[in-house]
CSV table of C-alpha atoms and ligand atoms in Angstrom, one decimal:
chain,number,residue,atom,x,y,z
A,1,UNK,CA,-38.5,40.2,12.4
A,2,UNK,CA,-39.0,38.2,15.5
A,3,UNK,CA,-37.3,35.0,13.7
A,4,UNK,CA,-34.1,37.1,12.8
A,5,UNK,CA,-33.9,38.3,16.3
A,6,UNK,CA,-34.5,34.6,17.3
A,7,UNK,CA,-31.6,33.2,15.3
A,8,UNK,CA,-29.2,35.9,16.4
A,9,UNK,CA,-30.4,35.1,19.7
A,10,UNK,CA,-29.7,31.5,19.4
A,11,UNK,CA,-26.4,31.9,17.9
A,12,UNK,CA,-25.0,34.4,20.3
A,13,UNK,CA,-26.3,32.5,23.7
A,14,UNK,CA,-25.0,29.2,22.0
A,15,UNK,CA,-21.1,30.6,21.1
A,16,UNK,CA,-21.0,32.3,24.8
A,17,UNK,CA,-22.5,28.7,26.4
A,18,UNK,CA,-19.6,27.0,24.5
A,19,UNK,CA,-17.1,29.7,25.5
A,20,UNK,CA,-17.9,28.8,29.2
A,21,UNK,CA,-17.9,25.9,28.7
A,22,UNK,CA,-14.3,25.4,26.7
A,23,UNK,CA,-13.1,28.1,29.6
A,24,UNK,CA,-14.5,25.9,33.2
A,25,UNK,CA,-10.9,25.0,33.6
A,26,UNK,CA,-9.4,28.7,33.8
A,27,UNK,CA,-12.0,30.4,35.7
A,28,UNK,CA,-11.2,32.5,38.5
A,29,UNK,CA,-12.6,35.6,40.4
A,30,UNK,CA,-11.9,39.3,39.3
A,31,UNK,CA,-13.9,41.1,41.2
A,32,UNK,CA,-17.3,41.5,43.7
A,33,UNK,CA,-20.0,43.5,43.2
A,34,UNK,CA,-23.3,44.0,45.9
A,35,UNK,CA,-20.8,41.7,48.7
A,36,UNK,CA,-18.2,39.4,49.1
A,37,UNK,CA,-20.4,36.4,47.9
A,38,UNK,CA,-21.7,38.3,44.9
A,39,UNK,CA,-18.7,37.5,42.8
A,40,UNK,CA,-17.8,37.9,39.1
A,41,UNK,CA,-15.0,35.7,37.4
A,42,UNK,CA,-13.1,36.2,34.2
A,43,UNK,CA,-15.5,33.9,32.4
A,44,UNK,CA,-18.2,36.2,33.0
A,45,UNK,CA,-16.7,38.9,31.1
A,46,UNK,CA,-15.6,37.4,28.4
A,47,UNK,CA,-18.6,35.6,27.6
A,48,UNK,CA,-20.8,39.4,28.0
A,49,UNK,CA,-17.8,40.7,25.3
A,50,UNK,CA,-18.5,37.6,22.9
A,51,UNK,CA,-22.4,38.3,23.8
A,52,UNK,CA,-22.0,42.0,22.6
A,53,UNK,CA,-19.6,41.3,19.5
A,54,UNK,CA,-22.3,38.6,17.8
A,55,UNK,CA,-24.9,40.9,18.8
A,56,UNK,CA,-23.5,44.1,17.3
A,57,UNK,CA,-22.3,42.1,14.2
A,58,UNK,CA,-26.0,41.7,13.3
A,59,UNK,CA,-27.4,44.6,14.9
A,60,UNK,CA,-25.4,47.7,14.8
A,61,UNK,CA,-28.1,49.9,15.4
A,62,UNK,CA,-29.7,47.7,18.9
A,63,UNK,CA,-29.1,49.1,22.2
A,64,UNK,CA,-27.7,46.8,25.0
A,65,UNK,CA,-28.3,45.9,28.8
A,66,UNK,CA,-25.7,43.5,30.0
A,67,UNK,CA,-25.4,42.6,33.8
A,68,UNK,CA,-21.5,43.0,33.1
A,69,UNK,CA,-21.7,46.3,32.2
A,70,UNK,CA,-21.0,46.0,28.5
A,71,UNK,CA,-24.4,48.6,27.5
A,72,UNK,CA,-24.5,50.7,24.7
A,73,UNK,CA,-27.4,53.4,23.4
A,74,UNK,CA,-29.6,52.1,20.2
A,75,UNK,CA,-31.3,54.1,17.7
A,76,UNK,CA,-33.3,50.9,15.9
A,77,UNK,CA,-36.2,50.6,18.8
A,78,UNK,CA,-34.7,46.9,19.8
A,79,UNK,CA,-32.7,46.7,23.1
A,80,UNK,CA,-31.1,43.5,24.2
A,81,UNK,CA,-30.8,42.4,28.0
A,82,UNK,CA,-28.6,39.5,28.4
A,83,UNK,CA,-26.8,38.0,31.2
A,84,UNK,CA,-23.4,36.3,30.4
A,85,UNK,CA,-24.0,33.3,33.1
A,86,UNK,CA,-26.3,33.3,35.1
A,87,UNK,CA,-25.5,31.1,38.1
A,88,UNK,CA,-21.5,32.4,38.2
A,89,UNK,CA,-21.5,30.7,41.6
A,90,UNK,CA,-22.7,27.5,40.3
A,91,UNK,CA,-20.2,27.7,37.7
A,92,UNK,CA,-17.4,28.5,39.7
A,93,UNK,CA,-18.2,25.4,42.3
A,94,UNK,CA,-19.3,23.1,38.7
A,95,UNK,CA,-22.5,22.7,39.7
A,96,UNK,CA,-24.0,22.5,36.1
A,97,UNK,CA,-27.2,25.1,36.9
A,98,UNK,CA,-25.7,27.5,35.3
A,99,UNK,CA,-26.7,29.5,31.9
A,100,UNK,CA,-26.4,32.3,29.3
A,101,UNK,CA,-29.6,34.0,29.4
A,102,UNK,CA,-30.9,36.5,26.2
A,103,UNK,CA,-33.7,38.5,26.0
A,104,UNK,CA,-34.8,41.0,23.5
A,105,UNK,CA,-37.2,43.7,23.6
A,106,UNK,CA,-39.1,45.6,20.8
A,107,UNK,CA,-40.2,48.9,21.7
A,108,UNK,CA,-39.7,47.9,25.1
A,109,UNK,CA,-41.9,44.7,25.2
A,110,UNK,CA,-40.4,41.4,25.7
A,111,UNK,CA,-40.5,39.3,22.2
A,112,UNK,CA,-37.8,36.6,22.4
A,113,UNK,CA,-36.2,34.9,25.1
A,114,UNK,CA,-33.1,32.4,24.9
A,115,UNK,CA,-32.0,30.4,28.1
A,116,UNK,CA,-29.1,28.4,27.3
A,117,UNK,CA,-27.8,25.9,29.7
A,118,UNK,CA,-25.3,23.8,28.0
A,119,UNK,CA,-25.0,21.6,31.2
A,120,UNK,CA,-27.9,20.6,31.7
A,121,UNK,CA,-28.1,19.6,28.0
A,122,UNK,CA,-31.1,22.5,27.7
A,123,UNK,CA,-31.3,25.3,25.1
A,124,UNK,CA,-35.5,26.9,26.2
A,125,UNK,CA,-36.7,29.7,23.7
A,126,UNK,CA,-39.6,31.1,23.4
A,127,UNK,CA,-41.1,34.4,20.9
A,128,UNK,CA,-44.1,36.0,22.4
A,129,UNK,CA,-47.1,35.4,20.9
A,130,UNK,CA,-46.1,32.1,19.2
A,131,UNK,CA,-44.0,29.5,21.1
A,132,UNK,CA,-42.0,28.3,24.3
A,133,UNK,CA,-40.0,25.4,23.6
A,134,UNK,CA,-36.8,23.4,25.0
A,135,UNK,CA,-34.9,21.7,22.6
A,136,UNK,CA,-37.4,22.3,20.0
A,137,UNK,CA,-40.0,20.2,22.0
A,138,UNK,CA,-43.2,22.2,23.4
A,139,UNK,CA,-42.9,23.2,27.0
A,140,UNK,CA,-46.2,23.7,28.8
A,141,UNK,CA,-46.2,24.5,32.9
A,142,UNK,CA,-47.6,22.0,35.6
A,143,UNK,CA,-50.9,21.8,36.4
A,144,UNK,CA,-50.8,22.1,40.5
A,145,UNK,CA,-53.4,24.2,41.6
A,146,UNK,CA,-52.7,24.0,45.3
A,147,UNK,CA,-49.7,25.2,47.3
A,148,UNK,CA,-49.6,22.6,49.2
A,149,UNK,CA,-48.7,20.0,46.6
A,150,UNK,CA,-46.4,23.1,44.9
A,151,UNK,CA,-43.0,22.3,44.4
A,152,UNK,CA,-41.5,25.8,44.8
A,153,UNK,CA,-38.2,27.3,43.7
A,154,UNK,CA,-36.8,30.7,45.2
A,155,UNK,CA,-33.6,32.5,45.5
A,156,UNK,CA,-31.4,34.6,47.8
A,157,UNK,CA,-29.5,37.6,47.2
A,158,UNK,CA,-26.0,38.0,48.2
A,159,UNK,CA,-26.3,40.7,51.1
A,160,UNK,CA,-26.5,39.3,54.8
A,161,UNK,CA,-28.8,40.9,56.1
A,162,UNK,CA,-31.5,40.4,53.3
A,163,UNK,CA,-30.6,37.0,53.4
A,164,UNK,CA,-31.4,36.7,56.6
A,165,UNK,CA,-34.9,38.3,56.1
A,166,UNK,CA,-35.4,35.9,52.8
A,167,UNK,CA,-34.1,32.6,55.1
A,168,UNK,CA,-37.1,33.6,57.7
A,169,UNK,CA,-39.6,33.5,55.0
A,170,UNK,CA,-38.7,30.3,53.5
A,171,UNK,CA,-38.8,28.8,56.8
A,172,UNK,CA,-42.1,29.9,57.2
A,173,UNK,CA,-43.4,28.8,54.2
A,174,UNK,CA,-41.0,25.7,54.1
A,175,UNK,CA,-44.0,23.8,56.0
A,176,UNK,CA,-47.0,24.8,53.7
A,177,UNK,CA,-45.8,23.5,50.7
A,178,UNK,CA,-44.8,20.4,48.9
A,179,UNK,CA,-41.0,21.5,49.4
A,180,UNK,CA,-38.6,24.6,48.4
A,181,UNK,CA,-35.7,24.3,45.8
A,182,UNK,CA,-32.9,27.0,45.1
A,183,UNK,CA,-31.4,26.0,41.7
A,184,UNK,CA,-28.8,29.2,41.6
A,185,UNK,CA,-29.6,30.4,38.6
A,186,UNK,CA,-33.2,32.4,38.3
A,187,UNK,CA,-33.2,32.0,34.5
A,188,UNK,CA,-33.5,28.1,34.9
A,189,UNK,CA,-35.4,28.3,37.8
A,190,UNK,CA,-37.9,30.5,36.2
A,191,UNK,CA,-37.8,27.9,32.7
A,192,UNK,CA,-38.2,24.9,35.2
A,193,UNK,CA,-41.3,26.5,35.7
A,194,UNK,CA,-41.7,27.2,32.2
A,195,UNK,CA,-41.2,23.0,32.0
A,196,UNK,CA,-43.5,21.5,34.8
A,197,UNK,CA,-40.1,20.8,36.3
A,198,UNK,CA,-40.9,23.5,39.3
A,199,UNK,CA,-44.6,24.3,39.8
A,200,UNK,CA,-43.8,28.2,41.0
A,201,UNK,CA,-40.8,30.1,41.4
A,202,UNK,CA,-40.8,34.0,43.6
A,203,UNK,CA,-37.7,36.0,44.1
A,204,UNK,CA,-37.2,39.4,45.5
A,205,UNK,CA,-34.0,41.4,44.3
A,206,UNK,CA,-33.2,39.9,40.7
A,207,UNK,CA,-32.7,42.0,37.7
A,208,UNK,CA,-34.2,42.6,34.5
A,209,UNK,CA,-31.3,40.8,32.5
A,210,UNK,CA,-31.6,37.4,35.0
A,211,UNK,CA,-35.6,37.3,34.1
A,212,UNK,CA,-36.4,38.9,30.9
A,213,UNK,CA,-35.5,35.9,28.4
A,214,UNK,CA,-37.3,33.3,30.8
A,215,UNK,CA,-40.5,35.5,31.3
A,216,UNK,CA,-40.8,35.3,27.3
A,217,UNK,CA,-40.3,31.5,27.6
A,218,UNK,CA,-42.8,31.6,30.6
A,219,UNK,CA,-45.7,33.3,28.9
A,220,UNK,CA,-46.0,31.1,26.0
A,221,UNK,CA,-45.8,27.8,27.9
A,222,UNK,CA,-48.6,28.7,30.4
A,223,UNK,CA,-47.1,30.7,33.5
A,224,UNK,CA,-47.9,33.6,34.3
A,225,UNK,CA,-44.9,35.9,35.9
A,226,UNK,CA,-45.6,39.2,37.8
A,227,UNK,CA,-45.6,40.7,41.2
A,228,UNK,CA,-47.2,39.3,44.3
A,229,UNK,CA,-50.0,41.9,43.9
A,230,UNK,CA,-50.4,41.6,40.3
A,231,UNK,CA,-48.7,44.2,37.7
A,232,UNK,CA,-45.3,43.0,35.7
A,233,UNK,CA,-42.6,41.9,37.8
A,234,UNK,CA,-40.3,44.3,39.2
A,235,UNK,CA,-36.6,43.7,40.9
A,236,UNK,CA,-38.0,43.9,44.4
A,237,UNK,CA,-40.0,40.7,43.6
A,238,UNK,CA,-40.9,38.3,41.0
A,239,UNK,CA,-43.7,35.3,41.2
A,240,UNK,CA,-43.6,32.7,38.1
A,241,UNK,CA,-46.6,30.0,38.5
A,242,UNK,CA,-49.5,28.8,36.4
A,243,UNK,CA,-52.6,30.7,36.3
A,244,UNK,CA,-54.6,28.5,38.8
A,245,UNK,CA,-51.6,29.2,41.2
A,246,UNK,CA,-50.2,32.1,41.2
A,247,UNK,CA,-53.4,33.7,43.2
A,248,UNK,CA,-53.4,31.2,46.0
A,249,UNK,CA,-49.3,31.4,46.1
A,250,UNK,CA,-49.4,35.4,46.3
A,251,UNK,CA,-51.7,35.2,49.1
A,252,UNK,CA,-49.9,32.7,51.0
A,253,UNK,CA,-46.7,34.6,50.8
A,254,UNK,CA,-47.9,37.7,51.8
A,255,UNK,CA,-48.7,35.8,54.7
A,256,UNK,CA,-45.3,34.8,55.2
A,257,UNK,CA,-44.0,38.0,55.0
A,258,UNK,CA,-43.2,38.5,51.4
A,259,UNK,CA,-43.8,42.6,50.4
A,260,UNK,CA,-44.4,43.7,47.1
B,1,LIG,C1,-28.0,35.3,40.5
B,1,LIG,C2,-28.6,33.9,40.3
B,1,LIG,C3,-29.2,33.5,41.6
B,1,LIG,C4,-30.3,34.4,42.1
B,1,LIG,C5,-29.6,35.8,42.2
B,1,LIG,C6,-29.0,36.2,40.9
B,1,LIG,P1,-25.9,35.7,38.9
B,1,LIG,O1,-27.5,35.7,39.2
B,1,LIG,O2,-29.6,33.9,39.3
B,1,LIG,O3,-29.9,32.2,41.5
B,1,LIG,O4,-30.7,34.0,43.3
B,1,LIG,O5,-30.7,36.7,42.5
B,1,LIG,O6,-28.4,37.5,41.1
B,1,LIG,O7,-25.2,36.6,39.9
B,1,LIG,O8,-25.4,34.3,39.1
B,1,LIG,O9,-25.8,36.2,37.5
């Protein structure tokens, strides 16, 4: 079952990638969501519709989670959370971290996860259990065991005044590590973790649709993601890093100020 779900998968991230991609020139914003900043174009709803169509052409019986608002009930047992682009501000500005991010869940439990980021050239995908892999090549996390030498991703959220809270906690923990990145887009930064590309990634106030593909992809190539006092990840925070690092990075950023 879990390559059918995998092809579908596949197909549907790769026709809404190339939708955004064929669209770039005609995008504009519709609307805001959580603040001014937090903004949804034209592009992202169309590419959810086309998500849900190729979806629903295979799997009339699925239920949906779409960050756009396109859900629907199931009755099969398999529920699919996707996120139409991940990154919208990236992709409005053309900065090309940007991607359409599919996960689907079995019974609740995560089993494949497709991150498609058509420019950066980079399709990851990973089925729980068997593989994680980026353009059909095996993907296997770093190695750093010591936050110092981690190269750490995060991200912000779009109201001011959490911003604000999140800007005094990377400044804290800005000099006790090798350096921060913020890619835009948690579904890349959480498979640059997946890569070796990032050594750790922690986020507080995603969703389940901008983390659910890429914590498929993260399990099989050697990161563990979670909260920062163990447990699954939750929206209030998420920590991606490999096994040796994700103790030592949980306790430093509870230092810092990071809550569960
Ligand atoms: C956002 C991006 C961003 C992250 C935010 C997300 P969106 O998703 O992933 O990097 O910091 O938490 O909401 O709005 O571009 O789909």
């Amino acid at each position: 079952m879990s390559d059918d779900l995998l092809e579908i998968a596949t197909r549907a991230a790769a026709a809404s990638a190339q939708f955004l991609v064929d669209g770039w020139a005609r995008r504009t914003v519709v609307s805001t969501k959580s603040s001014q900043t937090d903004v949804v174009t034209q592009m992202d709803r169309g590419s959810e519709d086309l998500l849900v169509e190729t979806i629903l052409a295979a799997r009339p019986d699925d239920a949906i989670l779409g960050e756009e608002g396109g859900s629907r009930e199931g009755t099969s047992g398999v529920r699919w959370v996707i996120d139409p682009l991940d990154g919208t501000v990236n992709y409005l500005y053309g900065f090309p971290v940007w991607a359409v991010s599919v996960a689907v869940l079995v019974d609740e439990i995560p089993v494949v996860g497709v991150v498609h980021a058509p420019s950066l050239d980079s399709v990851w995908r990973g089925v729980a259990g068997e593989f994680a892999e980026i353009n059909g090549r095996s993907l296997h996390a770093s190695d750093c065991a010591t936050t110092e030498q981690a190269l750490v991703a995060t991200g912000f959220g779009y109201e001011a005044q959490e911003r604000a809270r999140q800007g005094s906690i990377v400044a804290d923990l800005l000099p006790r590590v090798r350096d921060i990145r913020r890619a835009g887009a948690a579904a890349v930064a959480m498979c640059f973790v997946a890569q070796g590309v990032f050594d750790a990634y922690f986020e507080g106030g995603t969703h389940l649709w901008d983390r659910a593909a890429a914590t498929v992809i993260c399990g099989e190539a050697g990161v563990r993601v979670g909260g920062p006092t163990g447990g699954p990840s939750r929206d209030s925070m998420t920590v991606a890093a490999n096994a040796a690092l994700y103790g030592p990075l949980c306790r430093l950023l509870e230092e810092v100020g990071v809550t569960p």
